[in-house]
CSV table of C-alpha atoms in Angstrom, one decimal:
chain,number,residue,atom,x,y,z
A,677,GLN,CA,-36.6,-4.0,-9.0
A,678,VAL,CA,-39.5,-6.4,-8.4
A,679,HIS,CA,-39.7,-8.9,-5.6
A,680,ALA,CA,-42.2,-11.5,-4.4
A,681,ALA,CA,-42.9,-13.5,-1.4
A,682,GLU,CA,-44.3,-17.0,-2.0
A,683,SER,CA,-46.0,-19.0,0.7
A,684,GLY,CA,-48.4,-21.9,1.3
A,685,GLY,CA,-46.2,-24.9,0.4
A,686,GLY,CA,-46.0,-28.0,2.5
A,687,LEU,CA,-46.2,-31.7,2.8
A,688,VAL,CA,-49.4,-33.4,1.8
A,689,GLN,CA,-50.5,-36.9,0.8
A,690,ALA,CA,-51.5,-37.8,-2.7
A,691,GLY,CA,-55.0,-36.5,-3.4
A,692,GLY,CA,-54.6,-33.6,-1.0
A,693,SER,CA,-54.8,-29.9,-1.7
A,694,LEU,CA,-52.7,-26.8,-1.1
A,695,ASN,CA,-53.1,-23.1,-1.9
A,696,LEU,CA,-50.0,-21.1,-2.8
A,697,SER,CA,-49.8,-17.4,-2.5
A,698,CYS,CA,-47.5,-14.8,-4.1
A,699,ILE,CA,-47.4,-11.1,-3.1
A,700,ALA,CA,-45.3,-8.9,-5.4
A,701,SER,CA,-43.8,-5.5,-4.6
A,702,GLY,CA,-41.5,-3.0,-6.3
A,703,PRO,CA,-40.9,0.7,-6.2
A,704,SER,CA,-42.2,1.4,-9.7
A,705,MET,CA,-44.1,-1.8,-10.4
A,706,ILE,CA,-47.6,-1.5,-11.8
A,707,PHE,CA,-49.0,-4.9,-11.1
A,708,ASP,CA,-51.6,-5.0,-13.8
A,709,GLN,CA,-49.0,-4.5,-16.5
A,710,TYR,CA,-47.6,-7.9,-15.8
A,711,ALA,CA,-48.8,-11.3,-16.9
A,712,MET,CA,-48.3,-13.4,-13.8
A,713,GLY,CA,-47.6,-17.1,-13.4
A,714,TRP,CA,-46.2,-20.0,-11.5
A,715,PHE,CA,-43.5,-22.4,-12.6
A,716,ARG,CA,-41.9,-25.3,-10.8
A,717,GLN,CA,-38.7,-27.1,-10.7
A,718,ALA,CA,-38.1,-30.6,-9.3
A,719,PRO,CA,-34.7,-32.0,-8.6
A,720,GLY,CA,-33.0,-33.1,-11.8
A,721,LYS,CA,-35.7,-31.7,-14.0
A,722,GLU,CA,-36.1,-28.6,-16.1
A,723,ARG,CA,-38.3,-25.8,-15.1
A,724,GLU,CA,-41.9,-26.3,-16.0
A,725,ARG,CA,-44.4,-23.5,-16.5
A,726,VAL,CA,-47.5,-24.5,-14.6
A,727,ALA,CA,-50.0,-21.6,-14.9
A,728,CYS,CA,-50.3,-18.1,-16.3
A,729,ILE,CA,-52.8,-15.4,-16.1
A,730,SER,CA,-53.2,-12.2,-18.1
A,731,PRO,CA,-52.8,-8.7,-16.5
A,732,SER,CA,-56.4,-7.6,-16.3
A,733,THR,CA,-58.7,-9.7,-18.4
A,734,TYR,CA,-57.8,-12.8,-16.3
A,735,VAL,CA,-57.3,-15.1,-19.2
A,736,THR,CA,-55.6,-18.3,-18.0
A,737,SER,CA,-53.3,-20.9,-19.4
A,738,TYR,CA,-52.2,-24.2,-17.8
A,739,SER,CA,-49.7,-27.0,-18.6
A,740,ASP,CA,-51.3,-30.2,-19.6
A,741,SER,CA,-49.9,-31.9,-16.5
A,742,VAL,CA,-52.0,-29.7,-14.1
A,743,LYS,CA,-55.0,-28.8,-16.2
A,744,GLY,CA,-58.2,-29.5,-14.4
A,745,ARG,CA,-56.4,-29.7,-11.0
A,746,PHE,CA,-54.8,-26.3,-10.6
A,747,THR,CA,-56.4,-22.8,-10.7
A,748,ILE,CA,-54.6,-19.6,-10.9
A,749,ILE,CA,-56.3,-16.4,-9.6
A,750,ARG,CA,-55.0,-12.9,-9.4
A,751,HIS,CA,-56.0,-10.1,-7.0
A,752,ASN,CA,-54.8,-6.9,-8.6
A,753,ASP,CA,-55.9,-4.8,-5.7
A,754,LYS,CA,-53.4,-6.7,-3.5
A,755,ASN,CA,-50.6,-7.2,-6.0
A,756,ALA,CA,-51.1,-10.9,-5.5
A,757,ILE,CA,-51.8,-14.2,-7.2
A,758,THR,CA,-52.8,-17.6,-5.8
A,759,LEU,CA,-52.5,-21.1,-7.1
A,760,GLN,CA,-55.2,-23.5,-5.9
A,761,MET,CA,-54.0,-27.1,-6.2
A,762,VAL,CA,-56.3,-30.1,-5.7
A,763,ASN,CA,-55.8,-33.8,-6.2
A,764,LEU,CA,-52.0,-33.4,-5.8
A,765,GLN,CA,-49.8,-36.2,-7.0
A,766,PRO,CA,-46.2,-37.2,-6.2
A,767,ASP,CA,-45.1,-35.8,-9.6
A,768,ASP,CA,-46.2,-32.4,-8.4
A,769,THR,CA,-43.4,-32.4,-5.9
A,770,ALA,CA,-41.2,-29.4,-6.7
A,771,ILE,CA,-40.2,-25.9,-5.6
A,772,TYR,CA,-42.9,-23.5,-6.9
A,773,TYR,CA,-42.0,-20.0,-8.0
A,774,CYS,CA,-44.0,-17.0,-9.0
A,775,SER,CA,-42.9,-14.7,-11.7
A,776,GLY,CA,-44.2,-11.8,-13.8
A,777,ASN,CA,-43.7,-10.8,-17.4
A,778,TYR,CA,-44.2,-7.2,-18.5
A,779,VAL,CA,-46.7,-7.2,-21.4
A,780,ARG,CA,-48.3,-4.5,-23.5
A,781,SER,CA,-51.7,-6.1,-23.7
A,782,PRO,CA,-54.1,-6.6,-20.8
A,783,ALA,CA,-55.0,-9.9,-22.3
A,784,ALA,CA,-51.6,-11.3,-23.0
A,785,VAL,CA,-51.1,-14.7,-21.4
A,786,SER,CA,-47.3,-14.8,-21.7
A,787,CYS,CA,-45.3,-16.0,-18.8
A,788,SER,CA,-41.6,-16.9,-18.4
A,789,THR,CA,-39.7,-19.4,-16.4
A,790,ARG,CA,-36.4,-17.5,-16.7
A,791,HIS,CA,-36.7,-15.3,-13.6
A,792,ALA,CA,-38.3,-16.1,-10.3
A,793,TRP,CA,-39.4,-13.1,-8.4
A,794,GLY,CA,-39.1,-14.9,-5.0
A,795,GLN,CA,-37.3,-17.7,-3.3
A,796,GLY,CA,-40.0,-20.2,-4.0
A,797,THR,CA,-42.1,-22.5,-1.8
A,798,GLN,CA,-41.6,-26.2,-1.5
A,799,VAL,CA,-44.5,-28.6,-2.3
A,800,THR,CA,-44.0,-32.2,-1.4
A,801,VAL,CA,-46.6,-34.9,-2.1
A,802,SER,CA,-46.2,-38.3,-0.6
A,803,SER,CA,-47.7,-41.4,-2.2
């Protein structure tokens, strides 16, 4: 069973920046067999996939709402991913979760919003 610990959330003003981190662990998990991603959920809204990165070719994909402002990075030697967020806006307020999706291809950019690996980290952006 895989688990993750997310951190780095907080309260910032509009235009500010935050860096989120996720460290994954599991008894038989091979980290670079998973596409990794972040999704978020705001109160009363559906889950939104924010960013995804392939297992070992580091191909990335972003939602239109964050493209150009968020950057996902993975550190396979540390079983970790980060999400660098700049120019945050009030609409970015949500709980952010990291998750992994087992894929066969090292280049597959395929992430899910179905299962969070951790408890999430709250990001609040004030106007």
